[in-house]
Short mmCIF file of C-alpha atoms in Angstrom, two decimals:
data_model
loop_
_atom_site.label_atom_id
_atom_site.label_comp_id
_atom_site.label_asym_id
_atom_site.label_seq_id
_atom_site.Cartn_x
_atom_site.Cartn_y
_atom_site.Cartn_z
CA MET B 1 37.24 -53.77 -1.82
CA SER B 2 33.76 -52.15 -1.81
CA TYR B 3 32.61 -49.10 -3.75
CA ARG B 4 32.35 -47.13 -0.50
CA GLU B 5 36.12 -47.20 -0.15
CA LEU B 6 36.41 -45.26 -3.42
CA ALA B 7 34.81 -42.25 -1.72
CA THR B 8 38.12 -40.52 -1.08
CA ARG B 9 38.94 -36.89 -1.77
CA PRO B 10 41.23 -37.60 -4.77
CA VAL B 11 38.67 -39.91 -6.42
CA LEU B 12 35.84 -37.43 -5.83
CA ALA B 13 37.95 -34.62 -7.32
CA TRP B 14 38.72 -36.88 -10.27
CA SER B 15 34.99 -37.52 -10.73
CA ALA B 16 34.22 -33.80 -10.81
CA VAL B 17 36.94 -33.15 -13.40
CA THR B 18 35.69 -36.10 -15.48
CA VAL B 19 32.10 -34.84 -15.51
CA ALA B 20 33.25 -31.36 -16.57
CA GLY B 21 35.60 -32.75 -19.22
CA ARG B 22 33.43 -35.57 -20.64
CA LEU B 23 30.03 -33.88 -20.69
CA PRO B 24 31.03 -31.59 -23.62
CA VAL B 25 32.18 -34.69 -25.53
CA ALA B 26 28.79 -36.35 -25.03
CA MET B 27 26.91 -33.17 -25.94
CA ALA B 28 28.91 -32.26 -29.04
CA PRO B 29 27.35 -34.24 -31.95
CA LEU B 30 23.73 -33.37 -31.12
CA ALA B 31 24.63 -29.79 -30.18
CA LEU B 32 26.29 -29.29 -33.59
CA VAL B 33 23.14 -30.50 -35.36
CA PHE B 34 20.92 -28.15 -33.36
CA LEU B 35 23.33 -25.26 -33.93
CA VAL B 36 22.77 -25.15 -37.70
CA ARG B 37 19.49 -27.01 -38.27
CA GLU B 38 17.55 -23.81 -39.10
CA ARG B 39 19.98 -22.86 -41.88
CA PRO B 40 19.33 -24.05 -45.47
CA GLY B 41 20.47 -27.66 -45.62
CA GLY B 42 20.96 -27.46 -41.87
CA TYR B 43 20.70 -31.15 -41.07
CA SER B 44 23.25 -32.07 -43.73
CA LEU B 45 25.58 -29.36 -42.48
CA GLY B 46 25.08 -30.56 -38.92
CA ALA B 47 26.05 -34.08 -39.97
CA VAL B 48 29.20 -32.72 -41.64
CA LEU B 49 30.15 -30.75 -38.52
CA ALA B 50 29.57 -33.81 -36.32
CA ALA B 51 31.73 -35.86 -38.70
CA ALA B 52 34.50 -33.23 -38.51
CA TYR B 53 34.32 -33.38 -34.72
CA VAL B 54 34.56 -37.19 -34.66
CA ILE B 55 37.41 -37.19 -37.19
CA GLY B 56 39.31 -34.77 -34.96
CA GLU B 57 38.89 -37.19 -32.04
CA ILE B 58 39.86 -40.30 -33.99
CA VAL B 59 42.98 -38.78 -35.55
CA ALA B 60 44.23 -36.82 -32.54
CA ALA B 61 43.64 -39.40 -29.77
CA PRO B 62 46.52 -41.78 -30.65
CA VAL B 63 48.85 -38.97 -31.74
CA LEU B 64 48.42 -36.95 -28.55
CA GLY B 65 48.25 -40.06 -26.37
CA LEU B 66 51.70 -41.16 -27.52
CA ARG B 67 53.13 -37.78 -26.57
CA LEU B 68 51.79 -37.71 -23.01
CA ASN B 69 54.35 -37.48 -20.23
CA ALA B 70 53.20 -40.06 -17.69
CA GLY B 71 55.01 -38.36 -14.82
CA HIS B 72 53.85 -34.80 -15.56
CA ALA B 73 50.89 -34.87 -17.94
CA ARG B 74 48.97 -31.92 -16.46
CA PRO B 75 50.27 -29.19 -18.84
CA GLN B 76 49.45 -31.31 -21.90
CA LEU B 77 45.96 -32.13 -20.63
CA ALA B 78 45.31 -28.50 -19.75
CA ALA B 79 46.42 -27.36 -23.20
CA GLY B 80 44.18 -29.92 -24.91
CA LEU B 81 41.13 -29.00 -22.86
CA ALA B 82 41.82 -25.30 -23.47
CA VAL B 83 41.88 -25.92 -27.22
CA GLY B 84 38.59 -27.79 -26.93
CA ALA B 85 37.07 -24.97 -24.88
CA ALA B 86 38.16 -22.44 -27.52
CA GLY B 87 36.63 -24.55 -30.30
CA PHE B 88 33.28 -24.96 -28.52
CA THR B 89 33.12 -21.31 -27.51
CA GLY B 90 33.96 -20.20 -31.05
CA LEU B 91 31.11 -22.30 -32.43
CA GLY B 92 28.71 -20.77 -29.93
CA LEU B 93 29.82 -17.22 -30.74
CA VAL B 94 29.65 -17.51 -34.55
CA PRO B 95 26.76 -19.91 -35.30
CA GLY B 96 26.15 -18.19 -38.62
CA GLY B 97 29.77 -18.43 -39.76
CA HIS B 98 30.99 -19.97 -43.00
CA PRO B 99 30.70 -23.78 -43.00
CA VAL B 100 34.46 -24.13 -43.41
CA VAL B 101 35.05 -22.02 -40.32
CA LEU B 102 32.51 -24.01 -38.34
CA ALA B 103 34.04 -27.29 -39.51
CA ALA B 104 37.51 -26.10 -38.46
CA LEU B 105 36.23 -25.13 -35.01
CA ALA B 106 34.45 -28.49 -34.67
CA LEU B 107 37.67 -30.26 -35.64
CA LEU B 108 39.54 -28.34 -32.92
CA GLY B 109 36.83 -29.12 -30.39
CA GLY B 110 37.25 -32.83 -31.09
CA ALA B 111 41.03 -32.96 -31.48
CA GLY B 112 42.16 -30.80 -28.55
CA PRO B 113 40.90 -32.93 -25.63
CA ALA B 114 41.07 -36.27 -27.49
CA ALA B 115 43.77 -37.71 -25.21
CA VAL B 116 42.05 -36.57 -22.00
CA PRO B 117 39.74 -39.60 -21.47
CA GLY B 118 42.63 -42.07 -21.69
CA ALA B 119 44.84 -39.96 -19.44
CA LEU B 120 42.12 -39.55 -16.83
CA ARG B 121 41.56 -43.32 -16.80
CA ALA B 122 45.27 -43.93 -16.25
CA LEU B 123 45.26 -41.32 -13.50
CA LEU B 124 42.24 -42.92 -11.80
CA THR B 125 43.91 -46.32 -11.57
CA SER B 126 46.93 -44.66 -9.93
CA LEU B 127 44.72 -43.12 -7.23
CA VAL B 128 43.50 -46.47 -5.88
CA PRO B 129 45.27 -49.63 -4.70
CA GLU B 130 45.79 -52.41 -7.22
CA ARG B 131 43.03 -54.54 -5.70
CA ALA B 132 40.49 -51.75 -6.34
CA VAL B 133 41.25 -51.15 -10.02
CA THR B 134 38.25 -53.14 -11.25
CA GLN B 135 35.88 -51.23 -8.95
CA ALA B 136 37.42 -47.90 -9.96
CA MET B 137 37.03 -48.61 -13.67
CA SER B 138 33.48 -49.85 -13.10
CA MET B 139 32.72 -46.62 -11.27
CA GLU B 140 34.14 -44.68 -14.21
CA SER B 141 31.92 -46.61 -16.62
CA VAL B 142 28.81 -45.90 -14.54
CA LEU B 143 29.74 -42.21 -14.46
CA VAL B 144 30.32 -42.05 -18.22
CA PHE B 145 27.05 -43.83 -19.06
CA GLY B 146 25.27 -41.40 -16.76
CA ILE B 147 26.87 -38.49 -18.62
CA TRP B 148 25.84 -39.91 -22.00
CA ALA B 149 22.30 -40.49 -20.76
CA ALA B 150 21.95 -36.89 -19.52
CA ALA B 151 23.65 -35.13 -22.46
CA PRO B 152 20.86 -35.44 -25.10
CA THR B 153 18.21 -34.12 -22.72
CA LEU B 154 20.44 -31.21 -21.69
CA VAL B 155 21.24 -30.27 -25.29
CA THR B 156 17.65 -30.53 -26.45
CA GLY B 157 16.29 -28.48 -23.54
CA LEU B 158 18.82 -25.67 -23.93
CA ALA B 159 18.74 -25.55 -27.73
CA LEU B 160 14.94 -25.51 -28.02
CA GLY B 161 14.14 -23.70 -24.79
CA VAL B 162 16.82 -20.98 -24.84
CA ASP B 163 19.01 -20.76 -27.96
CA PRO B 164 20.85 -23.25 -30.20
CA ALA B 165 24.19 -21.61 -29.36
CA VAL B 166 23.78 -22.03 -25.59
CA PRO B 167 24.80 -25.73 -25.46
CA LEU B 168 28.08 -24.91 -27.26
CA LEU B 169 28.82 -22.02 -24.89
CA LEU B 170 28.06 -24.25 -21.90
CA MET B 171 30.43 -26.87 -23.33
CA GLY B 172 33.18 -24.25 -23.54
CA VAL B 173 32.61 -23.24 -19.92
CA LEU B 174 32.66 -26.87 -18.74
CA ALA B 175 35.90 -27.56 -20.60
CA ALA B 176 37.47 -24.48 -19.02
CA LEU B 177 36.33 -25.61 -15.56
CA SER B 178 37.93 -29.00 -16.14
CA VAL B 179 41.22 -27.22 -16.90
CA ALA B 180 41.07 -25.54 -13.48
CA GLY B 181 40.08 -28.83 -11.86
CA LEU B 182 43.26 -30.54 -13.08
CA TRP B 183 45.19 -28.71 -10.35
CA THR B 184 43.21 -30.61 -7.70
CA LEU B 185 44.69 -33.88 -9.05
CA PRO B 186 48.23 -35.28 -9.16
CA SER B 187 50.30 -34.03 -12.07
CA GLY B 188 50.83 -37.54 -13.45
CA TRP B 189 50.36 -41.22 -12.80
CA GLN B 190 53.77 -42.85 -13.33
CA GLN B 191 56.91 -41.42 -11.76
CA ALA B 192 59.29 -44.05 -13.12
CA ALA B 193 61.21 -43.25 -16.26
CA LYS B 194 59.22 -44.36 -19.28
CA GLY B 195 60.54 -46.37 -22.17
CA ASP B 196 61.60 -44.84 -25.45
CA GLY B 197 59.05 -44.06 -28.13
CA ALA B 198 59.93 -47.11 -30.22
CA SER B 199 59.28 -49.55 -27.36
CA THR B 200 56.00 -47.81 -26.51
CA ARG B 201 54.84 -48.03 -30.11
CA ARG B 202 55.77 -51.70 -30.25
CA ALA B 203 53.75 -52.37 -27.10
CA LEU B 204 50.76 -50.48 -28.50
CA LEU B 205 50.90 -52.24 -31.87
CA ARG B 206 51.14 -55.60 -30.17
CA ALA B 207 47.78 -55.02 -28.47
CA TRP B 208 45.90 -54.54 -31.77
CA PRO B 209 43.44 -57.44 -31.14
CA VAL B 210 42.06 -55.60 -28.10
CA TYR B 211 41.47 -52.49 -30.22
CA VAL B 212 39.66 -54.54 -32.87
CA LEU B 213 37.31 -56.00 -30.24
CA GLY B 214 36.76 -52.47 -28.92
CA ALA B 215 35.74 -51.32 -32.39
CA ALA B 216 33.42 -54.34 -32.66
CA GLY B 217 31.67 -53.38 -29.43
CA LEU B 218 30.96 -49.84 -30.60
CA THR B 219 29.60 -50.96 -33.97
CA LEU B 220 26.77 -52.50 -31.97
CA LEU B 221 26.12 -49.27 -30.10
CA ALA B 222 25.97 -47.38 -33.40
CA LEU B 223 23.43 -49.86 -34.75
CA ALA B 224 21.26 -49.50 -31.65
CA GLU B 225 21.34 -45.70 -31.70
CA LEU B 226 21.24 -44.80 -35.38
CA ILE B 227 18.84 -47.36 -36.91
CA LEU B 228 16.38 -47.73 -34.04
CA PRO B 229 14.06 -44.85 -35.15
CA ALA B 230 13.79 -46.29 -38.65
CA LEU B 231 13.22 -49.79 -37.24
CA LEU B 232 10.36 -48.54 -35.06
CA GLU B 233 8.70 -46.98 -38.11
CA GLN B 234 9.11 -50.28 -39.96
CA ARG B 235 7.38 -52.10 -37.08
CA GLY B 236 4.58 -49.51 -36.89
CA ILE B 237 5.72 -48.37 -33.43
CA GLY B 238 5.67 -44.69 -32.50
CA ILE B 239 9.06 -43.10 -33.12
CA GLY B 240 8.75 -41.30 -29.79
CA TRP B 241 9.64 -44.58 -28.09
CA ALA B 242 13.19 -44.34 -29.45
CA GLY B 243 14.41 -42.06 -26.67
CA LEU B 244 12.97 -44.25 -23.91
CA LEU B 245 14.37 -47.43 -25.45
CA LEU B 246 17.85 -45.94 -25.77
CA ALA B 247 17.59 -44.67 -22.20
CA GLY B 248 16.88 -48.26 -21.20
CA PHE B 249 20.02 -49.36 -23.02
CA SER B 250 22.08 -46.74 -21.15
CA ILE B 251 20.54 -47.63 -17.80
CA GLY B 252 21.22 -51.30 -18.46
CA SER B 253 24.84 -50.44 -19.24
CA ALA B 254 25.23 -48.49 -16.00
CA VAL B 255 23.76 -51.39 -14.01
CA GLY B 256 26.03 -53.85 -15.82
CA ALA B 257 29.11 -51.76 -15.06
CA PHE B 258 28.17 -51.57 -11.38
CA ALA B 259 27.51 -55.32 -11.17
CA TYR B 260 30.81 -56.15 -12.88
CA GLY B 261 32.69 -54.18 -10.24
CA LEU B 262 31.08 -56.00 -7.32
CA ARG B 263 33.63 -58.80 -7.69
CA THR B 264 37.03 -59.19 -9.29
CA GLY B 265 37.17 -62.94 -9.91
CA TRP B 266 34.72 -63.44 -12.79
CA PRO B 267 35.15 -66.79 -14.59
CA GLY B 268 37.59 -66.93 -17.49
CA SER B 269 40.48 -64.71 -18.49
CA LEU B 270 39.82 -61.08 -19.40
CA PRO B 271 40.17 -61.67 -23.18
CA VAL B 272 37.71 -64.57 -22.97
CA GLN B 273 35.27 -62.49 -20.93
CA SER B 274 35.42 -59.67 -23.47
CA LEU B 275 34.91 -62.04 -26.41
CA VAL B 276 31.95 -63.85 -24.86
CA LEU B 277 30.28 -60.62 -23.77
CA VAL B 278 30.64 -58.95 -27.19
CA VAL B 279 29.07 -62.02 -28.84
CA ALA B 280 26.22 -61.86 -26.31
CA VAL B 281 25.65 -58.14 -27.01
CA ALA B 282 25.63 -58.88 -30.76
CA SER B 283 22.98 -61.52 -30.17
CA GLY B 284 20.86 -59.01 -28.27
CA VAL B 285 21.13 -56.43 -31.06
CA ALA B 286 20.24 -59.10 -33.62
CA LEU B 287 17.10 -59.87 -31.59
CA VAL B 288 16.17 -56.18 -31.76
CA ALA B 289 16.10 -56.52 -35.55
CA VAL B 290 13.66 -59.45 -35.59
CA LEU B 291 11.35 -58.91 -32.59
CA PRO B 292 8.00 -57.40 -33.63
CA SER B 293 6.84 -55.60 -30.47
CA ALA B 294 8.11 -52.62 -28.51
CA VAL B 295 8.23 -54.70 -25.32
CA GLY B 296 10.44 -57.33 -26.95
CA ILE B 297 12.75 -54.68 -28.40
CA ALA B 298 12.97 -52.99 -24.98
CA VAL B 299 13.91 -56.24 -23.24
CA ALA B 300 16.55 -57.04 -25.88
CA LEU B 301 18.05 -53.56 -25.67
CA VAL B 302 18.21 -53.56 -21.87
CA ALA B 303 19.84 -57.00 -21.90
CA ALA B 304 22.35 -55.86 -24.55
CA GLY B 305 23.14 -52.75 -22.52
CA LEU B 306 23.54 -54.84 -19.38
CA LEU B 307 26.38 -56.75 -21.07
CA GLN B 308 27.85 -53.88 -23.11
CA ALA B 309 29.54 -52.17 -20.16
CA PRO B 310 31.16 -55.35 -18.74
CA ALA B 311 32.47 -56.14 -22.24
CA SER B 312 34.08 -52.70 -22.42
CA LEU B 313 35.50 -53.02 -18.90
CA ALA B 314 37.01 -56.43 -19.64
CA ARG B 315 38.70 -54.99 -22.75
CA ASN B 316 40.19 -52.08 -20.85
CA LEU B 317 41.40 -54.33 -18.03
CA ALA B 318 42.95 -56.71 -20.60
CA LEU B 319 44.70 -53.76 -22.23
CA ARG B 320 46.01 -52.71 -18.82
CA GLU B 321 47.59 -56.15 -18.38
CA LEU B 322 49.28 -55.98 -21.78
CA LEU B 323 50.85 -52.53 -21.57
CA PRO B 324 53.58 -51.11 -19.32
CA PRO B 325 52.36 -48.37 -16.94
CA SER B 326 54.02 -45.58 -18.91
CA ALA B 327 52.08 -46.58 -22.06
CA LEU B 328 48.64 -46.91 -20.45
CA ALA B 329 47.33 -43.46 -21.36
CA ALA B 330 48.50 -43.89 -24.95
CA GLY B 331 46.87 -47.32 -25.06
CA TYR B 332 43.57 -45.99 -23.73
CA SER B 333 43.75 -43.16 -26.27
CA VAL B 334 44.29 -45.62 -29.11
CA MET B 335 41.34 -47.63 -27.80
CA TYR B 336 39.28 -44.42 -27.74
CA ALA B 337 40.16 -43.82 -31.39
CA ALA B 338 39.44 -47.46 -32.31
CA VAL B 339 35.97 -47.49 -30.78
CA GLY B 340 35.23 -44.14 -32.41
CA ALA B 341 36.29 -45.57 -35.76
CA GLY B 342 34.08 -48.62 -35.17
CA TYR B 343 31.12 -46.38 -34.39
CA ALA B 344 31.74 -44.25 -37.48
CA ALA B 345 32.20 -47.27 -39.76
CA SER B 346 29.03 -48.95 -38.55
CA GLY B 347 27.05 -45.73 -38.80
CA THR B 348 28.28 -45.12 -42.35
CA LEU B 349 27.48 -48.69 -43.38
CA ALA B 350 24.04 -48.55 -41.82
CA GLY B 351 23.24 -45.19 -43.42
CA GLY B 352 24.18 -46.52 -46.85
CA LEU B 353 22.24 -49.76 -46.40
CA LEU B 354 19.08 -47.95 -45.31
CA ARG B 355 18.78 -46.59 -48.83
CA VAL B 356 18.49 -50.06 -50.35
CA VAL B 357 17.30 -52.45 -47.61
CA ALA B 358 14.88 -52.46 -44.69
CA PRO B 359 16.10 -51.23 -41.28
CA SER B 360 15.94 -54.74 -39.82
CA THR B 361 18.18 -56.02 -42.63
CA ALA B 362 20.59 -53.12 -42.11
CA ILE B 363 20.91 -54.02 -38.43
CA LEU B 364 21.61 -57.67 -39.27
CA CYS B 365 24.27 -56.59 -41.80
CA GLY B 366 25.86 -54.46 -39.10
CA VAL B 367 25.83 -57.43 -36.74
CA GLY B 368 27.60 -59.37 -39.50
CA LEU B 369 30.31 -56.67 -39.60
CA THR B 370 30.63 -56.98 -35.83
CA GLY B 371 31.01 -60.74 -36.16
CA LEU B 372 33.82 -60.30 -38.69
CA LEU B 373 35.66 -57.90 -36.35
CA VAL B 374 35.15 -60.28 -33.43
CA LEU B 375 36.60 -63.15 -35.47
CA ILE B 376 39.66 -61.09 -36.44
CA GLY B 377 40.17 -59.91 -32.86
CA ALA B 378 39.74 -63.41 -31.43
CA VAL B 379 42.32 -64.90 -33.81
CA GLY B 380 44.73 -62.09 -33.01
CA GLU B 381 44.25 -62.50 -29.25
CA ARG B 382 44.83 -66.25 -29.52
CA ARG B 383 48.14 -65.61 -31.26
CA LEU B 384 49.00 -62.96 -28.68
CA VAL B 385 48.34 -65.38 -25.81
CA ARG B 386 50.57 -67.97 -27.45
CA GLU B 387 53.37 -65.42 -27.89
CA ARG B 388 53.15 -64.44 -24.23
CA GLU B 389 53.27 -68.09 -23.17
CA ARG B 390 56.37 -68.66 -25.32
CA GLU B 391 58.03 -65.57 -23.84
CA ARG B 392 57.32 -66.75 -20.31
CA GLU B 393 58.65 -70.21 -21.11
CA GLN B 394 61.78 -68.67 -22.62
CA GLU B 395 62.26 -66.54 -19.51
CA ARG B 396 61.99 -69.64 -17.32
CA GLU B 397 64.50 -71.51 -19.48
CA ASP B 398 66.90 -68.57 -19.36
CA GLY B 399 66.53 -68.48 -15.60
CA ASP B 400 67.23 -72.19 -15.34
CA ARG B 401 70.40 -71.79 -17.42
CA VAL B 402 71.65 -68.82 -15.44
CA ARG B 403 71.08 -70.50 -12.06
CA PRO B 404 73.59 -73.41 -12.52
CA ARG B 405 76.20 -71.02 -13.88
CA SER B 406 75.79 -68.85 -10.84
CA GLN B 407 76.14 -71.85 -8.55
CA GLU B 408 79.25 -73.03 -10.47
CA ALA B 409 80.78 -69.59 -10.24
CA ALA B 410 80.09 -69.51 -6.51
CA SER B 411 81.73 -72.92 -6.08
CA GLU B 412 84.80 -71.83 -8.05
CA ALA B 413 85.05 -68.69 -5.98
CA ALA B 414 84.84 -70.71 -2.78
CA ALA B 415 87.51 -73.13 -4.01
CA SER B 416 89.77 -70.25 -5.00
CA GLY B 417 89.35 -68.75 -1.56
CA GLU B 418 90.36 -72.01 0.13
CA ALA B 419 93.41 -72.36 -2.12
CA ALA B 420 94.43 -68.83 -1.36
CA VAL B 421 94.23 -69.55 2.35
CA GLU B 422 96.32 -72.70 1.95
CA ASP B 423 98.93 -70.86 -0.11
CA GLU B 424 99.04 -68.05 2.36
CA ALA B 425 99.56 -70.24 5.43
CA PRO B 426 103.07 -71.58 4.55
CA GLY B 427 104.19 -68.15 3.55
CA THR B 428 102.99 -66.80 6.82
CA ALA B 429 104.82 -69.51 8.73
CA ALA B 430 107.98 -68.88 6.77
CA SER B 431 107.78 -65.24 7.54
CA GLY B 432 107.39 -66.05 11.22
CA ASP B 433 110.48 -68.36 11.23
CA GLU B 434 112.52 -65.72 9.45
CA ALA B 435 111.53 -63.18 12.05
CA VAL B 436 112.56 -65.51 14.87
CA ARG B 437 115.98 -66.12 13.26
CA ASN B 438 116.51 -62.39 12.92
CA VAL B 439 115.74 -61.85 16.58
CA ARG B 440 118.16 -64.59 17.64
CA ARG B 441 120.91 -63.03 15.60
#
């Protein structure tokens, strides 16, 4: 299936709702920094507000994702987006408020819509035939990378050119528009009755290796984004190149996502694809740490971005194979929380290391953390594959045992039927003779 066949009215409506709902998420961290940067200790306060926002996302995503009703999720999604819109609007209306109030509003802005990305992904895959799922998820990845590439420029232009509160107010308006847009989409993505909460939780816990690899992938993104300015200073390269280099990473990711969706039969299983691609991205980020020139760093970043999106897509497709349809949104929400946690952990580690080591060393230490997560995830996925193979073998053995019993039961039933016919025949004849004798009398 080609990308052109995705140009249907439901998919286009979904795209519009996704842009309106995801753009505030991409704008939030930088917008919070600009909101308070002119206050005393503004940058530190901005970092605290951004941390509160991310914590709200990480904590709320799995909790709200588990509570989603797959058959009728629209009211829950609308409520979450409305809470997010209220949080963003409140921040824009009271930029000079007490830090505790601002932190609470930032927490609401992150927590309210935390389950929306996972739910929208599950909804997208229900809007297209099974054979087009890879293309649909690739299209989503291209759209999301485009949003993340545009968000910093939009925030910076509005905050510096108009007012620091304007980006937050715009984010509130966009979230509110996405609430209205939900009514152009189906109310849910799975009409069959879903399993009980215990079975859903078991399915989600079983997929933990995929979440670990997801966290590993985002540690690399954090390294590329957060340490790059300091690395450029270390190399004697103008810090103004940081924006262009990161834009190259995002563009490479968008191209990689598009290329991955051009075919569905890439070599290797999805877990193997994800593992190999994450290792390749880690190698690219490690090269960024050791290359001396801006051109070399640019090439390494573009190459890493080119593979980052396919790695993420392979993980999400592998998760889709592991989970039942009713648990997909919850699984995507847990993945969303896991990658957010990986980003936060890597950023915290890098920030601490920058105080004692050079930026290049900090990046290499972060790559080491990624390698540890990849090792843990790979071991877990290997065990998971073995468990699935044993379950399939057990199912085949059970089927082989049931089949002879069914055949034996059918044979016994046939034999019983023949005996019944034989027993019935003499009785029938006797009844006929008796009737003849009665007539003669």
